[in-house]
Short mmCIF file of C-alpha atoms in Angstrom, two decimals:
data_model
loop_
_atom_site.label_atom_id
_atom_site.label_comp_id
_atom_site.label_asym_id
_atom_site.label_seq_id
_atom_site.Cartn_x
_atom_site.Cartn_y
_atom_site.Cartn_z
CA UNK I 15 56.76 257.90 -2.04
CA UNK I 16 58.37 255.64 0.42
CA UNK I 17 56.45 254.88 3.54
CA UNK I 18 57.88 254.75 7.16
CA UNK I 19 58.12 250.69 8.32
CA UNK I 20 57.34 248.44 10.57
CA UNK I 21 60.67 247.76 10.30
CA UNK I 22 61.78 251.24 10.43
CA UNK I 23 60.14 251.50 13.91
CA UNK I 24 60.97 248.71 15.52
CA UNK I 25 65.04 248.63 14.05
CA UNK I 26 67.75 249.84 16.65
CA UNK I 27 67.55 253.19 15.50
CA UNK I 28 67.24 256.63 17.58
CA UNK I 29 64.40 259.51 16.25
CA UNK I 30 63.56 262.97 17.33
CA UNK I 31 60.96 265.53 15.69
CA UNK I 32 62.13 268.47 14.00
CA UNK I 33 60.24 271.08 11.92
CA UNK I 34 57.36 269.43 11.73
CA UNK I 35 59.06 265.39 10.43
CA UNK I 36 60.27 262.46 12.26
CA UNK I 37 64.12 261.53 11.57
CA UNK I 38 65.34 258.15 11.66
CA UNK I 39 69.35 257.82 12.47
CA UNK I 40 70.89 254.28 12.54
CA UNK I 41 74.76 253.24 12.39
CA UNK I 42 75.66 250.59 9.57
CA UNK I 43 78.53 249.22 7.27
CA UNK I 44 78.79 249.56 3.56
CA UNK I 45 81.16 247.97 1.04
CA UNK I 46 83.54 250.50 -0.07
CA UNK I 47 85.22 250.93 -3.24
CA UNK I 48 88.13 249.16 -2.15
CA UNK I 49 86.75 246.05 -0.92
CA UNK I 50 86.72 247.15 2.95
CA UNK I 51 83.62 248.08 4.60
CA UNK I 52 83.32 251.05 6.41
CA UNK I 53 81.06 252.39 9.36
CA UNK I 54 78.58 255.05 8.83
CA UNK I 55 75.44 256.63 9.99
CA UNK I 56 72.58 257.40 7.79
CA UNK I 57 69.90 259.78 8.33
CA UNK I 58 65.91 259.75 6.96
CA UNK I 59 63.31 261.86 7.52
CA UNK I 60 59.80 261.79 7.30
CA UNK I 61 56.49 263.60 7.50
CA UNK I 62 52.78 262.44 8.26
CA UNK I 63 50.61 262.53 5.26
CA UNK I 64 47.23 262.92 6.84
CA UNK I 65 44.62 261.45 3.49
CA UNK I 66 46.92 258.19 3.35
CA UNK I 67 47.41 258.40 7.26
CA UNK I 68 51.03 257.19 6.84
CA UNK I 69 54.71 258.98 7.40
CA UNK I 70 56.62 259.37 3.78
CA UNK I 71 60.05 259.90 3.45
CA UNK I 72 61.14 263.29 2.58
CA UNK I 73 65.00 263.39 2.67
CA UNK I 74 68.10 260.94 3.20
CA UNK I 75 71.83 261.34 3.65
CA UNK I 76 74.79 259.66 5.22
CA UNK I 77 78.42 260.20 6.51
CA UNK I 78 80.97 257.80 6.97
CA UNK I 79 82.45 257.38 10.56
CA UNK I 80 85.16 255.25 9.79
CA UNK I 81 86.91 253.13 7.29
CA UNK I 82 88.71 250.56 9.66
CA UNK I 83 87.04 246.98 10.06
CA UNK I 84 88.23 246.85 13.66
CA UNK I 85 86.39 250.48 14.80
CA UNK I 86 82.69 249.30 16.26
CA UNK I 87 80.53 252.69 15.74
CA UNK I 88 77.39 253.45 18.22
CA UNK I 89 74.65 256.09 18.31
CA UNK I 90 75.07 257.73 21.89
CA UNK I 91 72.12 260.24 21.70
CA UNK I 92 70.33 262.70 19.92
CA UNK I 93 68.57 265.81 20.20
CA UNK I 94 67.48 268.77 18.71
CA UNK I 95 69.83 271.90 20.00
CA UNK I 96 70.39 275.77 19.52
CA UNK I 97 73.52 276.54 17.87
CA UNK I 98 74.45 279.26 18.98
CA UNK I 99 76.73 280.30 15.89
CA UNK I 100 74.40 279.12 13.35
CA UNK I 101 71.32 280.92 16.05
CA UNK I 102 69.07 278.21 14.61
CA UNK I 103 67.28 274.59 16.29
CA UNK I 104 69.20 272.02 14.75
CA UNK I 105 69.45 267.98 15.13
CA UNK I 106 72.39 266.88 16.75
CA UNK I 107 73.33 263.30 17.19
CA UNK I 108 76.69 261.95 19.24
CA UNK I 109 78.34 258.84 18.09
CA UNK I 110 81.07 256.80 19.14
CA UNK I 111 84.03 254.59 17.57
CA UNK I 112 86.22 252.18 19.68
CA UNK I 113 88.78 249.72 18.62
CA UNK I 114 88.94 246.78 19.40
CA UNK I 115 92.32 247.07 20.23
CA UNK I 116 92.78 250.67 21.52
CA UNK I 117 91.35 251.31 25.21
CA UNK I 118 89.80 254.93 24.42
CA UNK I 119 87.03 256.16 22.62
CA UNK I 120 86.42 258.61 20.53
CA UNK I 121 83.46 260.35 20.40
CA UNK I 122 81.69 262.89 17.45
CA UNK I 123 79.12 265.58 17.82
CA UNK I 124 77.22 265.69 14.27
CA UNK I 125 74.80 267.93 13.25
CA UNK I 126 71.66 268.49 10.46
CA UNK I 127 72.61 270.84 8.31
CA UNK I 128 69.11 272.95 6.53
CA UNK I 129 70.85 271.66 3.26
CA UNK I 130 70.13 268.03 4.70
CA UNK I 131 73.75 267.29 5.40
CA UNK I 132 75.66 265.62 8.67
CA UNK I 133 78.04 268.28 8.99
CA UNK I 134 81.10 266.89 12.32
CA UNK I 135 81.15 269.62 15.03
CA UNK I 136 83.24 268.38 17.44
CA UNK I 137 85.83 265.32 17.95
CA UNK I 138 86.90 263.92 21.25
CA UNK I 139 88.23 260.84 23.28
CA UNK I 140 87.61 259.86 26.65
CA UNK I 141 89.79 257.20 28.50
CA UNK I 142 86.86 255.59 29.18
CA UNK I 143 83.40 254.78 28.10
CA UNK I 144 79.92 256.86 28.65
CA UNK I 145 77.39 255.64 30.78
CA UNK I 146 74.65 256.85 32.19
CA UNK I 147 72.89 260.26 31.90
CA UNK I 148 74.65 262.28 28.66
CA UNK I 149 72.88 265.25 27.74
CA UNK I 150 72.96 267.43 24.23
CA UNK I 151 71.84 270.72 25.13
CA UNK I 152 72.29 274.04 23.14
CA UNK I 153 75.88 275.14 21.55
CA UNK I 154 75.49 272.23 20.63
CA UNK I 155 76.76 271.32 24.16
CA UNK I 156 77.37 267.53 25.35
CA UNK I 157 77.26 267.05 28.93
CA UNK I 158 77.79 263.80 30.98
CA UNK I 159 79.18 262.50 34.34
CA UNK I 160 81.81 260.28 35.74
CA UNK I 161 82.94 259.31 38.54
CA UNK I 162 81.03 261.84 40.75
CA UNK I 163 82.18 264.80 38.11
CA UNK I 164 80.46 266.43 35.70
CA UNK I 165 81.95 267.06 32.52
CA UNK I 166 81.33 269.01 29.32
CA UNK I 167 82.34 269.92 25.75
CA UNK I 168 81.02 272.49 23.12
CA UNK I 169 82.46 273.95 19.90
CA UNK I 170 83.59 276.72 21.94
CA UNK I 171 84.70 274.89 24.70
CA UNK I 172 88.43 274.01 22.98
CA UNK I 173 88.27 270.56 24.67
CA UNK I 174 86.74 268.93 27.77
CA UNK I 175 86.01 270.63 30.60
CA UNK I 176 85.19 270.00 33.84
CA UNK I 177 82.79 271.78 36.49
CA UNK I 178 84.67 272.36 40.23
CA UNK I 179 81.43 270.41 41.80
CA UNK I 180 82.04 266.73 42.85
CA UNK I 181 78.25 265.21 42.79
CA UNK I 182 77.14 261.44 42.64
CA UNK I 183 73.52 262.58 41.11
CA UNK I 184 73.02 265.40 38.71
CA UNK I 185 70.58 266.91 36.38
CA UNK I 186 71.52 268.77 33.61
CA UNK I 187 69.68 271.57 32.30
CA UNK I 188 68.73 275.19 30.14
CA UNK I 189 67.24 278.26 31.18
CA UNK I 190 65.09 279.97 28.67
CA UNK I 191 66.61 283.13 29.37
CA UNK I 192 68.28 285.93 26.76
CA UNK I 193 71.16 283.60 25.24
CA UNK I 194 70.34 280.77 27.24
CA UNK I 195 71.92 279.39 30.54
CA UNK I 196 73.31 276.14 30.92
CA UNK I 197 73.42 274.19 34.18
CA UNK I 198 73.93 271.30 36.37
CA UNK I 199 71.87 270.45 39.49
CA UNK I 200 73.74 268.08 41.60
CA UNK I 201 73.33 267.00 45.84
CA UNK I 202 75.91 268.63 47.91
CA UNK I 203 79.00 266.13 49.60
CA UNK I 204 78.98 266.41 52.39
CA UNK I 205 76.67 268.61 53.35
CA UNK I 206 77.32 271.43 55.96
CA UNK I 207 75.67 274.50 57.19
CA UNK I 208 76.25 277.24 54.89
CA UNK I 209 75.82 274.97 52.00
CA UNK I 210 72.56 274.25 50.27
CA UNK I 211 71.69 270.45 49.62
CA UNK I 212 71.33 270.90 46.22
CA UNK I 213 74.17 272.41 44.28
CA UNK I 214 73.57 274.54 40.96
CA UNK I 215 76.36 275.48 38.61
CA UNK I 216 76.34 277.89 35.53
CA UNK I 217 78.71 276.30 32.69
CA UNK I 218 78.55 279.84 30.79
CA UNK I 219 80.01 282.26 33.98
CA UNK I 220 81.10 279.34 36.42
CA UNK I 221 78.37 280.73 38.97
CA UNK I 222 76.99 278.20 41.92
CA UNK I 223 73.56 278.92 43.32
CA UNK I 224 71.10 277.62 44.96
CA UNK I 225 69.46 274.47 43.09
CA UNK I 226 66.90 274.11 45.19
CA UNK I 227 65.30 276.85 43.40
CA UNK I 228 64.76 274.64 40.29
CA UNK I 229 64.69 271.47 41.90
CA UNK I 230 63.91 270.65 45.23
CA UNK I 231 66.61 267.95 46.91
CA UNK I 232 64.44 264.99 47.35
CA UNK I 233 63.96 265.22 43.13
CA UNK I 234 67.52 265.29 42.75
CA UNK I 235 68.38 261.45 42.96
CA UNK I 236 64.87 260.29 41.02
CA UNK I 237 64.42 262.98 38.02
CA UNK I 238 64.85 261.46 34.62
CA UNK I 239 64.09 264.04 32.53
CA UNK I 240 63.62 267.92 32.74
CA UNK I 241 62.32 271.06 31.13
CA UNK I 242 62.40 274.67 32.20
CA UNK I 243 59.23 276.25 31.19
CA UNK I 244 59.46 279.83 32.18
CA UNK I 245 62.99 281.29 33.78
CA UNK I 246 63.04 285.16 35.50
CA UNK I 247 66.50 286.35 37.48
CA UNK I 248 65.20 288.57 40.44
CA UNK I 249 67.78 290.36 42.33
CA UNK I 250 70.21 287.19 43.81
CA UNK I 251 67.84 284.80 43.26
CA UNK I 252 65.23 282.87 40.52
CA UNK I 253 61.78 282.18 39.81
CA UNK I 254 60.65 279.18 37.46
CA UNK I 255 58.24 277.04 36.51
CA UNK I 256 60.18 273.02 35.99
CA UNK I 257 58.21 270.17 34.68
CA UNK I 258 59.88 266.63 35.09
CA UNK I 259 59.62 263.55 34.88
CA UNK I 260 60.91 260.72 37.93
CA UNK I 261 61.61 257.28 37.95
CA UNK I 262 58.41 256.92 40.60
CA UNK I 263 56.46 257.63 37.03
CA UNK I 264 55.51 260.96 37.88
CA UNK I 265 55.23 263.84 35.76
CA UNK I 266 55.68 266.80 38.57
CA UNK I 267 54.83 270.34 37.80
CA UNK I 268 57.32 273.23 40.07
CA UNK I 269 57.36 276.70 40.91
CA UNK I 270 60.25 277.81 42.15
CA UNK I 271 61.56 274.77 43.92
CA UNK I 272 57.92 273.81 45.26
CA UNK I 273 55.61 271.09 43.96
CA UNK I 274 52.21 272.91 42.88
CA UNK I 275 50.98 269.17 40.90
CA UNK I 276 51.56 265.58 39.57
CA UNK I 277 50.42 263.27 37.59
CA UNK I 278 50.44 259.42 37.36
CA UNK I 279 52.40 258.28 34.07
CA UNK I 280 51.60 255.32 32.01
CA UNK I 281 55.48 254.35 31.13
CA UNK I 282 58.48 253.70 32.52
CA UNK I 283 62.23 255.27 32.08
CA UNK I 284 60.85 258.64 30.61
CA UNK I 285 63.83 260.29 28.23
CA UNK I 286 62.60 263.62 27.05
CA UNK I 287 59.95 266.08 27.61
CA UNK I 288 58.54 268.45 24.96
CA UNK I 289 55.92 271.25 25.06
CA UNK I 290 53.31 271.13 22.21
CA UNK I 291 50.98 274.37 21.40
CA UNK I 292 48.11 272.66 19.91
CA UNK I 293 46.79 276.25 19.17
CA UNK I 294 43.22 277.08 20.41
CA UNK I 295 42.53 273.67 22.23
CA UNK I 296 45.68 274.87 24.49
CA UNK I 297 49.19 273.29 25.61
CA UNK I 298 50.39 269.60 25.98
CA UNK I 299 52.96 267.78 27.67
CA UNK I 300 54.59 265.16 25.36
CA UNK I 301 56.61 262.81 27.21
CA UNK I 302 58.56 260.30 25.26
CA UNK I 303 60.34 256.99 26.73
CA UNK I 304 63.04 255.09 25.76
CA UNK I 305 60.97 251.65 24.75
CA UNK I 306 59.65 253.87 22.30
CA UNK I 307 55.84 254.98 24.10
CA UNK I 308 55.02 258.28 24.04
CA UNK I 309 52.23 259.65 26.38
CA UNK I 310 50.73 263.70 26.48
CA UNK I 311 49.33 265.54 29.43
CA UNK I 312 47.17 268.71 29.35
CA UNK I 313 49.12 271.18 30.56
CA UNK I 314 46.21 273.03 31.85
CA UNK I 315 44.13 270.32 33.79
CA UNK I 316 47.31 267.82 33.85
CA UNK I 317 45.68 265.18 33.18
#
């Protein structure tokens, strides 16, 4: 059995957990047949072994990207999403080509297939190039802003879309709600009476609310990373429980818009937060940053 590394680890490569194993994807060129190269992006997963106390590889696979020398191929992101045809958790990972002498990119939404393939979900191009905060939530759905808009694509989306809310900060979220509920939290411009400082949009039914009930305005501008714990419409409004993660390295614990606890956090840039049932010794906080640490908090003491 192949073990996971050093190299593995420390490689420009991008991981997430699924189902219990680690997978490893990294973008790299092959000889082809013909005597080009061509770009691709390969795939390994692995799972801890606990009596050797190492990860070993369980599966491997690859797609080719492109076959032109001139196309430069980069992982974006990844993350594990619903799809919502498929109505099962699935890694999805969003790559992009760009010419060297074209001025657009093109981007591709892959996903894990259970028969350990990289099936292509969806194919775009942008006039211009991602940066910042992109987001794969589930669909699979890729969300990302520009310019102070927010924009989005899906499978079902039948192109790009964008949300009638000009923002300069936004957070991009799910409710865990029956079929989910995608959103984006974003500071009002400019602000006025009747308008709440912090904006909320529904992608599914175009609805704007009141964000402040997920996220209160001051957490707007310095939240890295999100998860809705607990989601419950009542009447016009909505009750939740947030944890996140801010660039002061804070991991801050909400109920409905209000702070009820922190908690100091050993890392900086924080990426993703994921909930852990550890069974009888209770619930953790697993907070993963992009250098590669990973910290937990008790979700009970929060400490």
């Amino acid at each position: 059995m192949e073990k996971l590394s050093s190299e593995d680890s420390h490689r420009k490569a991008h991981n997430l957990s699924h189902g219990g194993k680690m997978v490893l994807f990294t973008c790299k060129r092959d000889p082809a047949v013909d005597g080009s190269e061509r770009s691709g992006l390969t795939f390994r997963s692995f799972y801890f072994e606990r009596d050797g106390n190492a990860f070993l590889k369980a599966t491997e696979g690859a797609a080719s990207i492109s076959r032109k020398l001139s196309v430069h191929v980069d992982i974006i992101t990844c993350k594990c999403a619903v799809d919502v045809q498929k109505r099962v958790k699935t890694p999805s990972i969003l790559v992009t080509k760009k010419s060297e002498k074209g001025a657009s990119f093109q981007y591709s939404l892959l996903t894990l297939s259970s028969s350990h393939q990289l099936e292509p979900r969806i194919e775009f191009k942008l006039p211009y190039q991602m940066k910042g905060k992109v987001c794969i939530l589930q669909g699979p759905t890729v969300l990302w802003s520009h310019h102070n808009s927010v924009l989005y694509t899906s499978p079902l989306a039948e192109g790009v879309r964008k949300i009638p809310i000009q923002t300069p900060r936004c957070v991009f979220g799910e409710l865990p709600i029956h079929k989910g509920q995608l959103f984006a939290l974003g500071l009002s411009e400019p602000l006025s009476i009747n308008q709440p400082p912090t904006l909320g949009y529904f992608l599914e039914d175009g609805q704007v609310f009141d964000g402040s009930l997920i996220l209160p305005h001051p957490y707007i501008c310095i939240t890295q990373c999100m998860q809705v714990l607990t989601a419950e419409r009542v009447d016009d409004g909505l009750r939740c429980a947030v944890i996140a993660a801010t660039s002061k390295q804070q991991l801050v614990l909400f109920e409905n818009g209000m702070v009820k606890d922190t908690c100091e956090l050993p890392f900086e840039q924080a990426e993703d937060i994921q909930m852990v049932d550890t069974g009888r010794n209770g619930c953790l906080f697993v907070v993963f940053f992009k250098p590669g640490h990973v910290c937990a908090v008790w979700k009970e003491t929060f400490q």
